[in-house]
Amino acid sequence: MRFLFVHGTGVRRERHDRLFALVRERLTARFPEARVDSCYWGDRFGATLGAGGRSVPGLRPAAGSAPDAVDAETAEWTLLLADPLCELRVLAEAGWADGGQDPYGPAGGDDDAFAMPGVQPAWVRALALLAGLPPAPPHPGDELGALLHGTGLAAGFPAALTAAADSTEAARAADRATGEPQARELATALARAVTAGALASAGADADCTGAERDRLVELLTTRLGGDARVPGARAAAVLGRLAMRVTTQPLLNAWRGSLTVGATPALGDILRYQARGHDLREFLHARIAAAPGPTVLIGHSLGGIALVDLLALAAARGEAVPGTELLVTVGSQAPFLYELGALTALEPGAKLPYGFPRWLNVYDRQDVLSYLAGPVFPGDPRITDHEIGSRQPFPACHSAYWKQDALYERIEQAVAEAEIG
């Protein structure tokens, strides 16, 4: 049996190699006898801005976006990704409403007011510890370093660390702290600011699940003298007020940047495929046919679109792609394009042709680039939709599939159901 991975939009060589190494490792662990190959097409068929983006009025590249959220946690991290210092800014402006009362212990109030001479107050120590963290990403042998390198956040960590440590928001928030409980909350807010800054810097290149994000916050909180078991200042109402302060124009600038330079080659790859997809499909066909035997095709995002087009066009001609037993699309827009009438292979309302293989379509509700296939091809027994939840907001969730054990478990189940050997 053979697996052939087809990457998605915006991916180029370095990103592909890192992503495919992860996919190959996870698939090989479950299918040790299988051959796992990749079909890299980014350099040859991907898009570039030929005129350097001169067509964009008021070009202003910006990192991050503000997608809709369906739960408090996602909404909170959406704000943090858009502005990593937002929680510190709230604390700097509003302080703590509980007057220093510690809900996790009997002591409260000004418990640091009676600190022994020469002993730094806890909130001062938190800032000092933050400033003392190494500016370079920790070594991969350390748990924090391993997480940063394994999630693609290592490159952005030094700048995120410096931004939080040197911010006036952190200093002003510390000035408002009056006791040990606030010092612990300050440590968590600082850790979240650094983590959010690294995530925002990595953007769609982050391979970080919600659990890994939370563990990064815990490790940083502990290093800053906080208690990882105690939640930090989760002022949802206050952060909501902050959202109300965000002006329209900065959001428009961020969206324009993400839809032009920030999303090129991502958006450009999709547009280029819609105009010149034949060459990519021919390339994929040749790679699939190059190795005999049963093949499982795994397509991410635009890779899934191209595979659906290829398989449907071939089946309609009565020329099934050799060896293809199962199609797995992950975070793919193929069903939505079909609904729009923009899928090359099928007119709206047309059924999948005879000879099209079994199709497992994986999606995440937070991933605005993933769609359901079953409802637009009602009654087709070959199609199965499967939901994965990464607990990450968009765009991080669009790449977070590949670290979810649930994805590989479902692929293993689909292979067994298809009796592929």
Short mmCIF file of N, CA and C in Angstrom, two decimals, residues 146-237:
data_model
loop_
_atom_site.label_atom_id
_atom_site.label_comp_id
_atom_site.label_asym_id
_atom_site.label_seq_id
_atom_site.Cartn_x
_atom_site.Cartn_y
_atom_site.Cartn_z
N ALA A 146 11.67 22.15 22.93
CA ALA A 146 11.11 21.13 22.05
C ALA A 146 9.75 21.55 21.53
N LEU A 147 8.94 22.15 22.40
CA LEU A 147 7.62 22.62 21.97
C LEU A 147 7.73 23.75 20.95
N LEU A 148 8.62 24.70 21.22
CA LEU A 148 8.78 25.83 20.30
C LEU A 148 9.25 25.36 18.93
N HIS A 149 10.22 24.46 18.92
CA HIS A 149 10.72 23.96 17.63
C HIS A 149 9.70 23.05 16.96
N GLY A 150 8.99 22.26 17.74
CA GLY A 150 8.04 21.31 17.17
C GLY A 150 6.77 21.94 16.67
N THR A 151 6.49 23.17 17.12
CA THR A 151 5.27 23.87 16.68
C THR A 151 5.55 24.95 15.65
N GLY A 152 6.81 25.14 15.28
CA GLY A 152 7.15 26.18 14.32
C GLY A 152 7.18 27.57 14.91
N LEU A 153 7.25 27.69 16.25
CA LEU A 153 7.21 29.00 16.90
C LEU A 153 8.59 29.49 17.33
N ALA A 154 9.62 28.69 17.12
CA ALA A 154 10.95 29.05 17.61
C ALA A 154 11.46 30.35 17.00
N ALA A 155 11.21 30.54 15.71
CA ALA A 155 11.74 31.73 15.03
C ALA A 155 11.14 33.01 15.58
N GLY A 156 9.87 32.99 15.92
CA GLY A 156 9.21 34.20 16.40
C GLY A 156 9.28 34.40 17.89
N PHE A 157 9.80 33.41 18.63
CA PHE A 157 9.84 33.49 20.09
C PHE A 157 10.70 34.64 20.61
N PRO A 158 11.93 34.85 20.10
CA PRO A 158 12.75 35.94 20.67
C PRO A 158 12.09 37.30 20.57
N ALA A 159 11.51 37.62 19.40
CA ALA A 159 10.87 38.92 19.24
C ALA A 159 9.65 39.05 20.13
N ALA A 160 8.88 37.96 20.27
CA ALA A 160 7.70 37.98 21.14
C ALA A 160 8.10 38.18 22.59
N LEU A 161 9.18 37.54 22.99
CA LEU A 161 9.69 37.67 24.36
C LEU A 161 10.12 39.11 24.63
N THR A 162 10.87 39.67 23.71
CA THR A 162 11.35 41.04 23.87
C THR A 162 10.20 42.04 23.89
N ALA A 163 9.22 41.82 23.01
CA ALA A 163 8.08 42.75 22.93
C ALA A 163 7.32 42.79 24.25
N ALA A 164 7.11 41.62 24.87
CA ALA A 164 6.40 41.59 26.14
C ALA A 164 7.24 42.16 27.27
N ALA A 165 8.52 41.78 27.32
CA ALA A 165 9.40 42.21 28.41
C ALA A 165 9.62 43.72 28.41
N ASP A 166 9.71 44.30 27.22
CA ASP A 166 10.01 45.73 27.10
C ASP A 166 8.76 46.61 27.03
N SER A 167 7.59 46.01 27.10
CA SER A 167 6.36 46.78 26.90
C SER A 167 6.03 47.63 28.12
N THR A 168 5.50 48.81 27.84
CA THR A 168 5.02 49.66 28.93
C THR A 168 3.78 49.03 29.57
N GLU A 169 3.03 48.23 28.79
CA GLU A 169 1.86 47.57 29.32
C GLU A 169 2.22 46.65 30.48
N ALA A 170 3.31 45.87 30.31
CA ALA A 170 3.73 44.95 31.38
C ALA A 170 4.15 45.73 32.62
N ALA A 171 4.90 46.80 32.42
CA ALA A 171 5.36 47.59 33.57
C ALA A 171 4.19 48.23 34.30
N ARG A 172 3.23 48.76 33.57
CA ARG A 172 2.08 49.42 34.19
C ARG A 172 1.17 48.40 34.88
N ALA A 173 1.03 47.20 34.27
CA ALA A 173 0.23 46.16 34.91
C ALA A 173 0.87 45.74 36.23
N ALA A 174 2.20 45.64 36.25
CA ALA A 174 2.90 45.27 37.47
C ALA A 174 2.71 46.33 38.55
N ASP A 175 2.70 47.59 38.15
CA ASP A 175 2.50 48.67 39.12
C ASP A 175 1.14 48.59 39.79
N ARG A 176 0.15 48.03 39.09
CA ARG A 176 -1.20 47.94 39.64
C ARG A 176 -1.39 46.70 40.52
N ALA A 177 -0.46 45.76 40.44
CA ALA A 177 -0.57 44.55 41.26
C ALA A 177 -0.29 44.90 42.71
N THR A 178 -1.09 44.34 43.62
CA THR A 178 -0.93 44.66 45.04
C THR A 178 -0.66 43.45 45.92
N GLY A 179 -0.66 42.27 45.34
CA GLY A 179 -0.45 41.09 46.17
C GLY A 179 -0.04 39.88 45.39
N GLU A 180 0.17 38.78 46.10
CA GLU A 180 0.60 37.53 45.48
C GLU A 180 -0.38 37.00 44.44
N PRO A 181 -1.71 37.05 44.67
CA PRO A 181 -2.63 36.55 43.65
C PRO A 181 -2.48 37.27 42.31
N GLN A 182 -2.35 38.62 42.38
CA GLN A 182 -2.19 39.37 41.14
C GLN A 182 -0.85 39.07 40.48
N ALA A 183 0.17 38.79 41.28
CA ALA A 183 1.48 38.44 40.72
C ALA A 183 1.38 37.15 39.91
N ARG A 184 0.60 36.18 40.42
CA ARG A 184 0.44 34.93 39.68
C ARG A 184 -0.34 35.18 38.39
N GLU A 185 -1.36 36.01 38.48
CA GLU A 185 -2.13 36.33 37.28
C GLU A 185 -1.28 37.10 36.27
N LEU A 186 -0.43 37.99 36.78
CA LEU A 186 0.46 38.74 35.90
C LEU A 186 1.41 37.79 35.18
N ALA A 187 1.93 36.79 35.89
CA ALA A 187 2.84 35.82 35.26
C ALA A 187 2.14 35.09 34.12
N THR A 188 0.88 34.72 34.33
CA THR A 188 0.13 34.03 33.28
C THR A 188 -0.14 34.97 32.11
N ALA A 189 -0.50 36.22 32.39
CA ALA A 189 -0.75 37.18 31.31
C ALA A 189 0.51 37.42 30.49
N LEU A 190 1.66 37.50 31.15
CA LEU A 190 2.92 37.66 30.43
C LEU A 190 3.21 36.44 29.56
N ALA A 191 2.97 35.24 30.12
CA ALA A 191 3.21 34.01 29.35
C ALA A 191 2.30 33.94 28.14
N ARG A 192 1.04 34.34 28.31
CA ARG A 192 0.10 34.33 27.19
C ARG A 192 0.49 35.35 26.13
N ALA A 193 1.01 36.49 26.56
CA ALA A 193 1.43 37.52 25.61
C ALA A 193 2.59 37.02 24.75
N VAL A 194 3.56 36.36 25.38
CA VAL A 194 4.72 35.83 24.64
C VAL A 194 4.27 34.72 23.68
N THR A 195 3.42 33.82 24.17
CA THR A 195 2.93 32.73 23.32
C THR A 195 2.13 33.27 22.14
N ALA A 196 1.25 34.22 22.41
CA ALA A 196 0.44 34.81 21.33
C ALA A 196 1.31 35.53 20.32
N GLY A 197 2.36 36.23 20.81
CA GLY A 197 3.25 36.92 19.89
C GLY A 197 3.97 35.96 18.96
N ALA A 198 4.42 34.82 19.50
CA ALA A 198 5.09 33.82 18.67
C ALA A 198 4.12 33.20 17.67
N LEU A 199 2.88 32.94 18.11
CA LEU A 199 1.86 32.39 17.21
C LEU A 199 1.52 33.37 16.10
N ALA A 200 1.36 34.63 16.45
CA ALA A 200 1.02 35.64 15.45
C ALA A 200 2.14 35.79 14.43
N SER A 201 3.38 35.70 14.89
CA SER A 201 4.53 35.80 13.98
C SER A 201 4.57 34.63 13.01
N ALA A 202 4.26 33.43 13.50
CA ALA A 202 4.30 32.24 12.64
C ALA A 202 3.12 32.20 11.68
N GLY A 203 1.96 32.74 12.10
CA GLY A 203 0.79 32.75 11.22
C GLY A 203 0.37 31.34 10.82
N ALA A 204 0.08 31.17 9.55
CA ALA A 204 -0.38 29.88 9.05
C ALA A 204 0.71 28.83 9.07
N ASP A 205 1.97 29.22 9.26
CA ASP A 205 3.07 28.26 9.33
C ASP A 205 3.19 27.61 10.70
N ALA A 206 2.38 28.03 11.66
CA ALA A 206 2.42 27.42 12.98
C ALA A 206 1.78 26.04 12.93
N ASP A 207 2.47 25.05 13.48
CA ASP A 207 1.92 23.70 13.61
C ASP A 207 1.62 23.46 15.09
N CYS A 208 0.69 24.20 15.63
CA CYS A 208 0.46 24.23 17.06
C CYS A 208 -0.99 23.92 17.39
N THR A 209 -1.19 22.90 18.20
CA THR A 209 -2.54 22.57 18.66
C THR A 209 -2.89 23.41 19.88
N GLY A 210 -4.17 23.38 20.27
CA GLY A 210 -4.58 24.09 21.46
C GLY A 210 -3.88 23.56 22.70
N ALA A 211 -3.70 22.23 22.77
CA ALA A 211 -3.02 21.64 23.93
C ALA A 211 -1.56 22.09 24.00
N GLU A 212 -0.88 22.15 22.87
CA GLU A 212 0.51 22.59 22.85
C GLU A 212 0.61 24.06 23.23
N ARG A 213 -0.32 24.87 22.73
CA ARG A 213 -0.36 26.29 23.09
C ARG A 213 -0.52 26.45 24.60
N ASP A 214 -1.47 25.69 25.18
CA ASP A 214 -1.70 25.79 26.61
C ASP A 214 -0.48 25.33 27.41
N ARG A 215 0.21 24.30 26.92
CA ARG A 215 1.40 23.82 27.62
C ARG A 215 2.51 24.86 27.57
N LEU A 216 2.66 25.55 26.45
CA LEU A 216 3.64 26.64 26.36
C LEU A 216 3.35 27.70 27.41
N VAL A 217 2.08 28.06 27.55
CA VAL A 217 1.70 29.06 28.55
C VAL A 217 2.04 28.55 29.94
N GLU A 218 1.75 27.29 30.23
CA GLU A 218 2.04 26.72 31.55
C GLU A 218 3.53 26.74 31.86
N LEU A 219 4.35 26.32 30.89
CA LEU A 219 5.80 26.29 31.12
C LEU A 219 6.35 27.68 31.34
N LEU A 220 5.90 28.65 30.54
CA LEU A 220 6.37 30.02 30.70
C LEU A 220 5.88 30.61 32.02
N THR A 221 4.63 30.31 32.38
CA THR A 221 4.09 30.82 33.64
C THR A 221 4.92 30.33 34.82
N THR A 222 5.26 29.05 34.81
CA THR A 222 6.06 28.49 35.90
C THR A 222 7.42 29.16 35.97
N ARG A 223 8.03 29.41 34.82
CA ARG A 223 9.35 30.06 34.81
C ARG A 223 9.28 31.51 35.28
N LEU A 224 8.10 32.10 35.22
CA LEU A 224 7.94 33.48 35.66
C LEU A 224 7.45 33.57 37.10
N GLY A 225 7.46 32.44 37.79
CA GLY A 225 7.10 32.46 39.20
C GLY A 225 5.63 32.31 39.48
N GLY A 226 4.83 32.02 38.45
CA GLY A 226 3.41 31.82 38.65
C GLY A 226 3.09 30.37 38.90
N ASP A 227 1.82 30.10 39.11
CA ASP A 227 1.35 28.74 39.35
C ASP A 227 0.56 28.30 38.14
N ALA A 228 1.09 27.33 37.38
CA ALA A 228 0.43 26.89 36.15
C ALA A 228 -0.93 26.27 36.41
N ARG A 229 -1.18 25.86 37.68
CA ARG A 229 -2.47 25.25 37.99
C ARG A 229 -3.56 26.29 38.20
N VAL A 230 -3.16 27.53 38.40
CA VAL A 230 -4.12 28.59 38.68
C VAL A 230 -4.35 29.40 37.42
N PRO A 231 -5.60 29.52 36.94
CA PRO A 231 -5.84 30.29 35.72
C PRO A 231 -5.47 31.75 35.91
N GLY A 232 -5.07 32.38 34.84
CA GLY A 232 -4.69 33.77 34.91
C GLY A 232 -5.90 34.68 34.83
N ALA A 233 -5.69 35.92 34.55
CA ALA A 233 -6.76 36.91 34.50
C ALA A 233 -7.58 36.70 33.24
N ARG A 234 -8.67 35.96 33.34
CA ARG A 234 -9.49 35.66 32.17
C ARG A 234 -10.66 36.63 32.14
N ALA A 235 -10.37 37.90 31.98
CA ALA A 235 -11.39 38.93 32.03
C ALA A 235 -12.10 39.00 30.69
N ALA A 236 -13.01 38.03 30.46
CA ALA A 236 -13.69 37.96 29.17
C ALA A 236 -14.45 39.24 28.88
N ALA A 237 -15.12 39.78 29.92
CA ALA A 237 -15.89 41.00 29.71
C ALA A 237 -14.98 42.18 29.39
#
